[in-house]
Structure formats: structure tokens, C-alpha cells
JSON list of C-alpha atoms in Angstrom, two decimals:
[
{"chain": "P", "resi": 1, "resn": "MET", "atom": "CA", "xyz": [-27.74, -2.66, 22.29]},
{"chain": "P", "resi": 2, "resn": "LYS", "atom": "CA", "xyz": [-28.64, -5.98, 20.75]},
{"chain": "P", "resi": 3, "resn": "ILE", "atom": "CA", "xyz": [-25.45, -8.02, 20.63]},
{"chain": "P", "resi": 4, "resn": "ALA", "atom": "CA", "xyz": [-24.99, -11.35, 18.89]},
{"chain": "P", "resi": 5, "resn": "VAL", "atom": "CA", "xyz": [-21.95, -13.48, 19.85]},
{"chain": "P", "resi": 6, "resn": "TYR", "atom": "CA", "xyz": [-20.86, -16.36, 17.66]},
{"chain": "P", "resi": 7, "resn": "GLY", "atom": "CA", "xyz": [-18.84, -18.94, 19.57]},
{"chain": "P", "resi": 8, "resn": "ALA", "atom": "CA", "xyz": [-20.75, -17.95, 22.65]},
{"chain": "P", "resi": 9, "resn": "SER", "atom": "CA", "xyz": [-19.80, -21.05, 24.75]},
{"chain": "P", "resi": 10, "resn": "GLY", "atom": "CA", "xyz": [-16.00, -20.81, 24.09]},
{"chain": "P", "resi": 11, "resn": "MET", "atom": "CA", "xyz": [-13.38, -19.38, 26.38]},
{"chain": "P", "resi": 12, "resn": "VAL", "atom": "CA", "xyz": [-13.51, -15.95, 24.76]},
{"chain": "P", "resi": 13, "resn": "GLY", "atom": "CA", "xyz": [-17.07, -15.90, 23.58]},
{"chain": "P", "resi": 14, "resn": "SER", "atom": "CA", "xyz": [-18.47, -16.87, 26.98]},
{"chain": "P", "resi": 15, "resn": "ARG", "atom": "CA", "xyz": [-16.68, -13.99, 28.61]},
{"chain": "P", "resi": 16, "resn": "ILE", "atom": "CA", "xyz": [-17.96, -11.56, 25.93]},
{"chain": "P", "resi": 17, "resn": "VAL", "atom": "CA", "xyz": [-21.49, -12.88, 26.62]},
{"chain": "P", "resi": 18, "resn": "ALA", "atom": "CA", "xyz": [-21.11, -12.44, 30.41]},
{"chain": "P", "resi": 19, "resn": "GLU", "atom": "CA", "xyz": [-19.68, -8.93, 30.01]},
{"chain": "P", "resi": 20, "resn": "ALA", "atom": "CA", "xyz": [-22.40, -7.87, 27.62]},
{"chain": "P", "resi": 21, "resn": "ALA", "atom": "CA", "xyz": [-25.19, -9.29, 29.88]},
{"chain": "P", "resi": 22, "resn": "ALA", "atom": "CA", "xyz": [-23.65, -7.62, 32.96]},
{"chain": "P", "resi": 23, "resn": "ARG", "atom": "CA", "xyz": [-23.75, -4.27, 31.15]},
{"chain": "P", "resi": 24, "resn": "GLY", "atom": "CA", "xyz": [-27.49, -4.69, 30.52]},
{"chain": "P", "resi": 25, "resn": "HIS", "atom": "CA", "xyz": [-27.36, -5.38, 26.77]},
{"chain": "P", "resi": 26, "resn": "GLU", "atom": "CA", "xyz": [-29.73, -7.75, 25.06]},
{"chain": "P", "resi": 27, "resn": "VAL", "atom": "CA", "xyz": [-27.53, -10.70, 24.19]},
{"chain": "P", "resi": 28, "resn": "THR", "atom": "CA", "xyz": [-27.97, -13.56, 21.74]},
{"chain": "P", "resi": 29, "resn": "GLY", "atom": "CA", "xyz": [-25.39, -16.33, 22.03]},
{"chain": "P", "resi": 30, "resn": "VAL", "atom": "CA", "xyz": [-24.89, -18.41, 18.95]},
{"chain": "P", "resi": 31, "resn": "THR", "atom": "CA", "xyz": [-23.39, -21.96, 19.12]},
{"chain": "P", "resi": 32, "resn": "ARG", "atom": "CA", "xyz": [-23.41, -24.99, 16.94]},
{"chain": "P", "resi": 33, "resn": "SER", "atom": "CA", "xyz": [-24.53, -27.10, 19.91]},
{"chain": "P", "resi": 34, "resn": "GLY", "atom": "CA", "xyz": [-27.28, -24.90, 21.29]},
{"chain": "P", "resi": 35, "resn": "ALA", "atom": "CA", "xyz": [-25.37, -24.65, 24.60]},
{"chain": "P", "resi": 36, "resn": "GLU", "atom": "CA", "xyz": [-27.03, -23.55, 27.74]},
{"chain": "P", "resi": 37, "resn": "LEU", "atom": "CA", "xyz": [-26.02, -19.93, 28.38]},
{"chain": "P", "resi": 38, "resn": "PRO", "atom": "CA", "xyz": [-26.36, -17.69, 31.41]},
{"chain": "P", "resi": 39, "resn": "ALA", "atom": "CA", "xyz": [-29.79, -16.56, 32.54]},
{"chain": "P", "resi": 40, "resn": "GLY", "atom": "CA", "xyz": [-31.21, -13.75, 30.52]},
{"chain": "P", "resi": 41, "resn": "VAL", "atom": "CA", "xyz": [-29.05, -14.66, 27.43]},
{"chain": "P", "resi": 42, "resn": "ARG", "atom": "CA", "xyz": [-30.86, -15.95, 24.37]},
{"chain": "P", "resi": 43, "resn": "SER", "atom": "CA", "xyz": [-29.38, -19.17, 23.11]},
{"chain": "P", "resi": 44, "resn": "VAL", "atom": "CA", "xyz": [-29.51, -19.96, 19.43]},
{"chain": "P", "resi": 45, "resn": "GLN", "atom": "CA", "xyz": [-28.23, -23.16, 17.77]},
{"chain": "P", "resi": 46, "resn": "ALA", "atom": "CA", "xyz": [-26.80, -22.10, 14.45]},
{"chain": "P", "resi": 47, "resn": "SER", "atom": "CA", "xyz": [-23.67, -21.91, 12.34]},
{"chain": "P", "resi": 48, "resn": "ALA", "atom": "CA", "xyz": [-21.95, -18.99, 10.77]},
{"chain": "P", "resi": 49, "resn": "ASN", "atom": "CA", "xyz": [-21.67, -21.20, 7.66]},
{"chain": "P", "resi": 50, "resn": "ASP", "atom": "CA", "xyz": [-25.43, -21.19, 7.31]},
{"chain": "P", "resi": 51, "resn": "VAL", "atom": "CA", "xyz": [-26.29, -18.13, 5.16]},
{"chain": "P", "resi": 52, "resn": "ALA", "atom": "CA", "xyz": [-29.95, -17.97, 6.05]},
{"chain": "P", "resi": 53, "resn": "SER", "atom": "CA", "xyz": [-29.40, -18.08, 9.78]},
{"chain": "P", "resi": 54, "resn": "VAL", "atom": "CA", "xyz": [-26.59, -15.52, 9.58]},
{"chain": "P", "resi": 55, "resn": "LYS", "atom": "CA", "xyz": [-28.83, -13.07, 7.72]},
{"chain": "P", "resi": 56, "resn": "GLU", "atom": "CA", "xyz": [-31.60, -13.52, 10.36]},
{"chain": "P", "resi": 57, "resn": "ILE", "atom": "CA", "xyz": [-29.31, -13.20, 13.41]},
{"chain": "P", "resi": 58, "resn": "VAL", "atom": "CA", "xyz": [-27.22, -10.36, 12.11]},
{"chain": "P", "resi": 59, "resn": "GLY", "atom": "CA", "xyz": [-30.29, -8.53, 10.84]},
{"chain": "P", "resi": 60, "resn": "ASP", "atom": "CA", "xyz": [-31.62, -8.38, 14.42]},
{"chain": "P", "resi": 61, "resn": "ALA", "atom": "CA", "xyz": [-28.36, -7.18, 15.97]},
{"chain": "P", "resi": 62, "resn": "ASP", "atom": "CA", "xyz": [-26.69, -3.75, 16.44]},
{"chain": "P", "resi": 63, "resn": "VAL", "atom": "CA", "xyz": [-23.27, -5.37, 16.88]},
{"chain": "P", "resi": 64, "resn": "VAL", "atom": "CA", "xyz": [-21.89, -8.87, 16.28]},
{"chain": "P", "resi": 65, "resn": "ALA", "atom": "CA", "xyz": [-18.87, -10.42, 18.02]},
{"chain": "P", "resi": 66, "resn": "VAL", "atom": "CA", "xyz": [-17.24, -13.33, 16.22]},
{"chain": "P", "resi": 67, "resn": "ALA", "atom": "CA", "xyz": [-15.31, -15.43, 18.73]},
{"chain": "P", "resi": 68, "resn": "LEU", "atom": "CA", "xyz": [-14.59, -18.28, 16.26]},
{"chain": "P", "resi": 69, "resn": "GLY", "atom": "CA", "xyz": [-11.32, -19.68, 15.03]},
{"chain": "P", "resi": 70, "resn": "PRO", "atom": "CA", "xyz": [-9.98, -22.09, 12.45]},
{"chain": "P", "resi": 71, "resn": "SER", "atom": "CA", "xyz": [-9.60, -25.71, 13.46]},
{"chain": "P", "resi": 72, "resn": "ARG", "atom": "CA", "xyz": [-6.48, -26.65, 15.46]},
{"chain": "P", "resi": 73, "resn": "THR", "atom": "CA", "xyz": [-6.85, -30.31, 14.67]},
{"chain": "P", "resi": 74, "resn": "GLY", "atom": "CA", "xyz": [-6.52, -30.37, 10.82]},
{"chain": "P", "resi": 75, "resn": "GLY", "atom": "CA", "xyz": [-10.07, -29.30, 10.06]},
{"chain": "P", "resi": 76, "resn": "ASP", "atom": "CA", "xyz": [-11.09, -27.32, 7.04]},
{"chain": "P", "resi": 77, "resn": "HIS", "atom": "CA", "xyz": [-9.84, -23.68, 7.37]},
{"chain": "P", "resi": 78, "resn": "GLN", "atom": "CA", "xyz": [-11.86, -22.72, 4.40]},
{"chain": "P", "resi": 79, "resn": "GLU", "atom": "CA", "xyz": [-14.91, -23.22, 6.53]},
{"chain": "P", "resi": 80, "resn": "TYR", "atom": "CA", "xyz": [-13.76, -20.46, 8.87]},
{"chain": "P", "resi": 81, "resn": "LEU", "atom": "CA", "xyz": [-13.05, -18.11, 5.92]},
{"chain": "P", "resi": 82, "resn": "ASP", "atom": "CA", "xyz": [-16.45, -18.89, 4.39]},
{"chain": "P", "resi": 83, "resn": "ALA", "atom": "CA", "xyz": [-18.09, -17.99, 7.74]},
{"chain": "P", "resi": 84, "resn": "ILE", "atom": "CA", "xyz": [-16.32, -14.63, 7.73]},
{"chain": "P", "resi": 85, "resn": "ASP", "atom": "CA", "xyz": [-17.49, -14.05, 4.24]},
{"chain": "P", "resi": 86, "resn": "ASN", "atom": "CA", "xyz": [-21.09, -14.80, 5.22]},
{"chain": "P", "resi": 87, "resn": "LEU", "atom": "CA", "xyz": [-20.95, -12.37, 8.18]},
{"chain": "P", "resi": 88, "resn": "ILE", "atom": "CA", "xyz": [-19.43, -9.61, 6.02]},
{"chain": "P", "resi": 89, "resn": "ALA", "atom": "CA", "xyz": [-22.12, -10.07, 3.45]},
{"chain": "P", "resi": 90, "resn": "ALA", "atom": "CA", "xyz": [-24.83, -9.90, 6.15]},
{"chain": "P", "resi": 91, "resn": "VAL", "atom": "CA", "xyz": [-23.56, -6.57, 7.64]},
{"chain": "P", "resi": 92, "resn": "ARG", "atom": "CA", "xyz": [-22.68, -4.92, 4.31]},
{"chain": "P", "resi": 93, "resn": "GLY", "atom": "CA", "xyz": [-24.77, -1.82, 3.74]},
{"chain": "P", "resi": 94, "resn": "THR", "atom": "CA", "xyz": [-26.30, -1.90, 7.21]},
{"chain": "P", "resi": 95, "resn": "GLU", "atom": "CA", "xyz": [-25.57, -0.10, 10.51]},
{"chain": "P", "resi": 96, "resn": "THR", "atom": "CA", "xyz": [-24.54, -3.43, 12.22]},
{"chain": "P", "resi": 97, "resn": "ARG", "atom": "CA", "xyz": [-20.99, -3.51, 13.43]},
{"chain": "P", "resi": 98, "resn": "LEU", "atom": "CA", "xyz": [-18.85, -6.59, 13.08]},
{"chain": "P", "resi": 99, "resn": "LEU", "atom": "CA", "xyz": [-16.01, -7.37, 15.50]},
{"chain": "P", "resi": 100, "resn": "VAL", "atom": "CA", "xyz": [-13.87, -10.35, 14.70]},
{"chain": "P", "resi": 101, "resn": "VAL", "atom": "CA", "xyz": [-11.50, -11.87, 17.38]},
{"chain": "P", "resi": 102, "resn": "GLY", "atom": "CA", "xyz": [-8.11, -12.26, 15.77]},
{"chain": "P", "resi": 103, "resn": "GLY", "atom": "CA", "xyz": [-4.92, -13.83, 16.86]},
{"chain": "P", "resi": 104, "resn": "ALA", "atom": "CA", "xyz": [-1.51, -12.68, 18.04]},
{"chain": "P", "resi": 105, "resn": "GLY", "atom": "CA", "xyz": [0.22, -14.16, 14.93]},
{"chain": "P", "resi": 106, "resn": "GLY", "atom": "CA", "xyz": [-1.23, -11.41, 12.75]},
{"chain": "P", "resi": 107, "resn": "LEU", "atom": "CA", "xyz": [0.36, -8.63, 14.78]},
{"chain": "P", "resi": 108, "resn": "THR", "atom": "CA", "xyz": [3.64, -7.10, 13.63]},
{"chain": "P", "resi": 109, "resn": "ILE", "atom": "CA", "xyz": [6.99, -6.48, 15.23]},
{"chain": "P", "resi": 110, "resn": "ASN", "atom": "CA", "xyz": [9.26, -4.11, 13.34]},
{"chain": "P", "resi": 111, "resn": "GLY", "atom": "CA", "xyz": [7.12, -4.49, 10.23]},
{"chain": "P", "resi": 112, "resn": "GLN", "atom": "CA", "xyz": [7.21, -8.27, 10.24]},
{"chain": "P", "resi": 113, "resn": "ARG", "atom": "CA", "xyz": [4.08, -10.44, 11.02]},
{"chain": "P", "resi": 114, "resn": "VAL", "atom": "CA", "xyz": [4.62, -12.43, 14.29]},
{"chain": "P", "resi": 115, "resn": "LEU", "atom": "CA", "xyz": [3.55, -15.60, 12.49]},
{"chain": "P", "resi": 116, "resn": "ASP", "atom": "CA", "xyz": [6.39, -15.08, 9.95]},
{"chain": "P", "resi": 117, "resn": "GLY", "atom": "CA", "xyz": [9.08, -14.88, 12.64]},
{"chain": "P", "resi": 118, "resn": "PRO", "atom": "CA", "xyz": [11.69, -17.65, 13.09]},
{"chain": "P", "resi": 119, "resn": "ASP", "atom": "CA", "xyz": [10.45, -18.43, 16.62]},
{"chain": "P", "resi": 120, "resn": "PHE", "atom": "CA", "xyz": [6.79, -18.75, 15.91]},
{"chain": "P", "resi": 121, "resn": "PRO", "atom": "CA", "xyz": [5.52, -22.36, 16.68]},
{"chain": "P", "resi": 122, "resn": "ALA", "atom": "CA", "xyz": [5.10, -24.15, 13.40]},
{"chain": "P", "resi": 123, "resn": "GLU", "atom": "CA", "xyz": [2.02, -26.00, 14.61]},
{"chain": "P", "resi": 124, "resn": "TYR", "atom": "CA", "xyz": [0.16, -22.75, 15.06]},
{"chain": "P", "resi": 125, "resn": "ARG", "atom": "CA", "xyz": [1.17, -21.14, 11.73]},
{"chain": "P", "resi": 126, "resn": "PRO", "atom": "CA", "xyz": [-1.66, -22.54, 9.53]},
{"chain": "P", "resi": 127, "resn": "GLU", "atom": "CA", "xyz": [-4.31, -21.36, 11.95]},
{"chain": "P", "resi": 128, "resn": "SER", "atom": "CA", "xyz": [-2.69, -17.99, 12.39]},
{"chain": "P", "resi": 129, "resn": "LEU", "atom": "CA", "xyz": [-2.19, -17.51, 8.65]},
{"chain": "P", "resi": 130, "resn": "THR", "atom": "CA", "xyz": [-5.92, -18.26, 8.12]},
{"chain": "P", "resi": 131, "resn": "VAL", "atom": "CA", "xyz": [-6.97, -15.61, 10.60]},
{"chain": "P", "resi": 132, "resn": "ALA", "atom": "CA", "xyz": [-4.40, -13.16, 9.01]},
{"chain": "P", "resi": 133, "resn": "ASN", "atom": "CA", "xyz": [-6.09, -13.90, 5.69]},
{"chain": "P", "resi": 134, "resn": "ALA", "atom": "CA", "xyz": [-9.44, -13.04, 7.20]},
{"chain": "P", "resi": 135, "resn": "LEU", "atom": "CA", "xyz": [-7.98, -9.67, 8.27]},
{"chain": "P", "resi": 136, "resn": "GLU", "atom": "CA", "xyz": [-6.97, -8.96, 4.62]},
{"chain": "P", "resi": 137, "resn": "THR", "atom": "CA", "xyz": [-10.50, -9.92, 3.53]},
{"chain": "P", "resi": 138, "resn": "LEU", "atom": "CA", "xyz": [-11.90, -7.39, 6.07]},
{"chain": "P", "resi": 139, "resn": "ARG", "atom": "CA", "xyz": [-9.48, -4.69, 4.87]},
{"chain": "P", "resi": 140, "resn": "GLY", "atom": "CA", "xyz": [-10.54, -5.32, 1.28]},
{"chain": "P", "resi": 141, "resn": "THR", "atom": "CA", "xyz": [-14.24, -4.58, 1.92]},
{"chain": "P", "resi": 142, "resn": "ASP", "atom": "CA", "xyz": [-15.93, -1.40, 0.84]},
{"chain": "P", "resi": 143, "resn": "GLU", "atom": "CA", "xyz": [-16.84, 1.44, 3.17]},
{"chain": "P", "resi": 144, "resn": "SER", "atom": "CA", "xyz": [-20.36, -0.02, 3.81]},
{"chain": "P", "resi": 145, "resn": "VAL", "atom": "CA", "xyz": [-18.88, -2.74, 5.98]},
{"chain": "P", "resi": 146, "resn": "ASN", "atom": "CA", "xyz": [-18.17, -1.49, 9.56]},
{"chain": "P", "resi": 147, "resn": "TRP", "atom": "CA", "xyz": [-15.61, -4.03, 10.88]},
{"chain": "P", "resi": 148, "resn": "THR", "atom": "CA", "xyz": [-13.07, -4.26, 13.58]},
{"chain": "P", "resi": 149, "resn": "MET", "atom": "CA", "xyz": [-10.57, -6.99, 14.42]},
{"chain": "P", "resi": 150, "resn": "LEU", "atom": "CA", "xyz": [-9.26, -7.28, 18.05]},
{"chain": "P", "resi": 151, "resn": "HIS", "atom": "CA", "xyz": [-6.12, -9.22, 18.48]},
{"chain": "P", "resi": 152, "resn": "PRO", "atom": "CA", "xyz": [-5.19, -10.78, 21.81]},
{"chain": "P", "resi": 153, "resn": "PRO", "atom": "CA", "xyz": [-1.51, -10.84, 22.93]},
{"chain": "P", "resi": 154, "resn": "PHE", "atom": "CA", "xyz": [0.45, -14.03, 22.92]},
{"chain": "P", "resi": 155, "resn": "VAL", "atom": "CA", "xyz": [-1.37, -15.59, 25.87]},
{"chain": "P", "resi": 156, "resn": "ILE", "atom": "CA", "xyz": [-5.06, -15.25, 26.64]},
{"chain": "P", "resi": 157, "resn": "GLN", "atom": "CA", "xyz": [-6.55, -17.41, 29.29]},
{"chain": "P", "resi": 158, "resn": "PRO", "atom": "CA", "xyz": [-9.23, -17.27, 32.03]},
{"chain": "P", "resi": 159, "resn": "GLY", "atom": "CA", "xyz": [-8.22, -15.13, 34.89]},
{"chain": "P", "resi": 160, "resn": "GLU", "atom": "CA", "xyz": [-9.07, -11.93, 36.85]},
{"chain": "P", "resi": 161, "resn": "ARG", "atom": "CA", "xyz": [-11.31, -9.19, 35.60]},
{"chain": "P", "resi": 162, "resn": "THR", "atom": "CA", "xyz": [-9.08, -6.21, 36.37]},
{"chain": "P", "resi": 163, "resn": "GLY", "atom": "CA", "xyz": [-10.33, -3.58, 33.95]},
{"chain": "P", "resi": 164, "resn": "THR", "atom": "CA", "xyz": [-6.75, -2.34, 33.60]},
{"chain": "P", "resi": 165, "resn": "PHE", "atom": "CA", "xyz": [-4.94, -3.07, 30.31]},
{"chain": "P", "resi": 166, "resn": "ARG", "atom": "CA", "xyz": [-3.29, -1.23, 27.45]},
{"chain": "P", "resi": 167, "resn": "LEU", "atom": "CA", "xyz": [-4.38, -0.74, 23.88]},
{"chain": "P", "resi": 168, "resn": "GLY", "atom": "CA", "xyz": [-2.27, -0.84, 20.73]},
{"chain": "P", "resi": 169, "resn": "LEU", "atom": "CA", "xyz": [-2.73, -1.01, 16.95]},
{"chain": "P", "resi": 170, "resn": "ASP", "atom": "CA", "xyz": [-0.44, -3.22, 14.96]},
{"chain": "P", "resi": 171, "resn": "GLU", "atom": "CA", "xyz": [2.26, -4.31, 17.54]},
{"chain": "P", "resi": 172, "resn": "PRO", "atom": "CA", "xyz": [1.79, -6.32, 20.66]},
{"chain": "P", "resi": 173, "resn": "VAL", "atom": "CA", "xyz": [1.36, -4.21, 23.84]},
{"chain": "P", "resi": 174, "resn": "GLY", "atom": "CA", "xyz": [2.03, -6.96, 26.32]},
{"chain": "P", "resi": 175, "resn": "TYR", "atom": "CA", "xyz": [2.48, -10.72, 26.62]},
{"chain": "P", "resi": 176, "resn": "GLU", "atom": "CA", "xyz": [-0.84, -11.75, 28.02]},
{"chain": "P", "resi": 177, "resn": "ILE", "atom": "CA", "xyz": [-4.33, -10.85, 29.07]},
{"chain": "P", "resi": 178, "resn": "SER", "atom": "CA", "xyz": [-7.18, -12.49, 30.83]},
{"chain": "P", "resi": 179, "resn": "SER", "atom": "CA", "xyz": [-10.21, -13.49, 28.73]},
{"chain": "P", "resi": 180, "resn": "GLU", "atom": "CA", "xyz": [-12.31, -11.43, 31.12]},
{"chain": "P", "resi": 181, "resn": "ASP", "atom": "CA", "xyz": [-10.33, -8.26, 30.45]},
{"chain": "P", "resi": 182, "resn": "PHE", "atom": "CA", "xyz": [-10.39, -9.05, 26.71]},
{"chain": "P", "resi": 183, "resn": "ALA", "atom": "CA", "xyz": [-14.12, -9.10, 26.90]},
{"chain": "P", "resi": 184, "resn": "ILE", "atom": "CA", "xyz": [-14.14, -5.68, 28.56]},
{"chain": "P", "resi": 185, "resn": "ALA", "atom": "CA", "xyz": [-12.12, -4.35, 25.57]},
{"chain": "P", "resi": 186, "resn": "VAL", "atom": "CA", "xyz": [-14.71, -5.77, 23.16]},
{"chain": "P", "resi": 187, "resn": "LEU", "atom": "CA", "xyz": [-17.65, -4.20, 24.98]},
{"chain": "P", "resi": 188, "resn": "ASP", "atom": "CA", "xyz": [-15.83, -0.90, 25.39]},
{"chain": "P", "resi": 189, "resn": "GLU", "atom": "CA", "xyz": [-15.30, -0.85, 21.62]},
{"chain": "P", "resi": 190, "resn": "PHE", "atom": "CA", "xyz": [-19.02, -1.53, 21.05]},
{"chain": "P", "resi": 191, "resn": "GLU", "atom": "CA", "xyz": [-20.12, 1.14, 23.42]},
{"chain": "P", "resi": 192, "resn": "LYS", "atom": "CA", "xyz": [-17.63, 3.76, 22.36]},
{"chain": "P", "resi": 193, "resn": "PRO", "atom": "CA", "xyz": [-16.40, 2.87, 18.84]},
{"chain": "P", "resi": 194, "resn": "ALA", "atom": "CA", "xyz": [-12.78, 3.91, 18.31]},
{"chain": "P", "resi": 195, "resn": "HIS", "atom": "CA", "xyz": [-11.52, 1.47, 15.67]},
{"chain": "P", "resi": 196, "resn": "ASN", "atom": "CA", "xyz": [-13.99, 1.42, 12.87]},
{"chain": "P", "resi": 197, "resn": "ARG", "atom": "CA", "xyz": [-12.52, -0.45, 9.89]},
{"chain": "P", "resi": 198, "resn": "LYS", "atom": "CA", "xyz": [-9.28, -0.96, 11.79]},
{"chain": "P", "resi": 199, "resn": "ARG", "atom": "CA", "xyz": [-7.65, -3.70, 13.86]},
{"chain": "P", "resi": 200, "resn": "PHE", "atom": "CA", "xyz": [-6.27, -3.17, 17.36]},
{"chain": "P", "resi": 201, "resn": "THR", "atom": "CA", "xyz": [-4.81, -5.18, 20.25]},
{"chain": "P", "resi": 202, "resn": "VAL", "atom": "CA", "xyz": [-4.80, -5.31, 24.00]},
{"chain": "P", "resi": 203, "resn": "GLY", "atom": "CA", "xyz": [-2.41, -6.49, 26.70]},
{"chain": "P", "resi": 204, "resn": "TYR", "atom": "CA", "xyz": [-0.98, -5.90, 30.11]}
]
């Protein structure tokens, strides 16, 4: 497959790039900086907020992974939502699949969003709410948009590539996962789609 990865130099995006390349896919890594990426991976300097480049990159891809997130340092969260809108517009009416990396805050426990719970850290709530809003945007699209959102558990960090984890839908299925195993779940979903127009989660 031809796979485009936005946020290709980040903790999650770089693992998705590596996993996709290791499986023999044709990978385009998209970063704002034009970062150097692993051998065999095409590096493109572009922004998901640039409509023209999004159309070009998405138009040449079978699947698109979006490993972006809202600013954690007081930046403009609307920029993130605009990027999601651009990507949705680019895949609408096409065969290209769109997978957006979500956040643990948007998962639910006993029907309540994690981000609305009393113990959720206040400093992460604006960011988590923005990503949750992106999920609602995806859910509100018409049937011609083939989207998936994959939520990590509460902790995702570099670690071991074990290939062993659990899948869930709306509720957390574990406390943590390595970014390497998270990338496996992304590529498994691309190769054998099981969550079209749905969200799901992974964890140990």
C-alpha cells in the first residue's frame, strides 16, 4: 500500500513509519520541518493546514495515518481541528482510508468520558477535549468518508515491540502500551480493516 503519515517524526508517527516500512509498504512521511526519515521513506515537508498539499499527498495514498495532536503549550487548538477538516475533505468520496490517532481522554468508563472524570488532570483537559471534538467531527461525516480513530491507553511511550496487546472499543483495555506496539495496531488495521467509521483502542 501507499501510506502517508502526518507527524512522521514524532514519538507515535515515527513508529508508524518504521512499522509500515518494515512491512514493505511505500511510505511518505509528512513533517513541518522536512525531517530526515529512515532509508526508503519519502520525506515531505508540508502541513496538514495547507489545503493544496493535503490534496496532493492524500490523493496519492491508499491510507493516511494522522499522528498529530493539539498544542500542549497554549497553542491554537483550532489549527488542529482545521487540519482534521482538511484531511476529511481530501478523503471524502475516495477509496483512501483515514486513521487519526486519538487520546485516552476520549474513551469512556461506565458511560462517562475519561476527560470528564474528577481525577483527570486539568492541564490535559483542553487538549483532550479538542481531540474528542475531532472524533465527533469524524462521526458526523457522511458514508463516503472512511475514517478510524485509534485511542492509546493512559500511557504510551517508547518501549518493546511485543506484538501482544488487547483491543477494545469505547473503554480502556489496559493502562499502557509501547508506541511500537501501538504502531502494530495501526498497520494491522490498515492491512485488515476491522473498524471502518469507528473508534477503537489498544492496551496491555
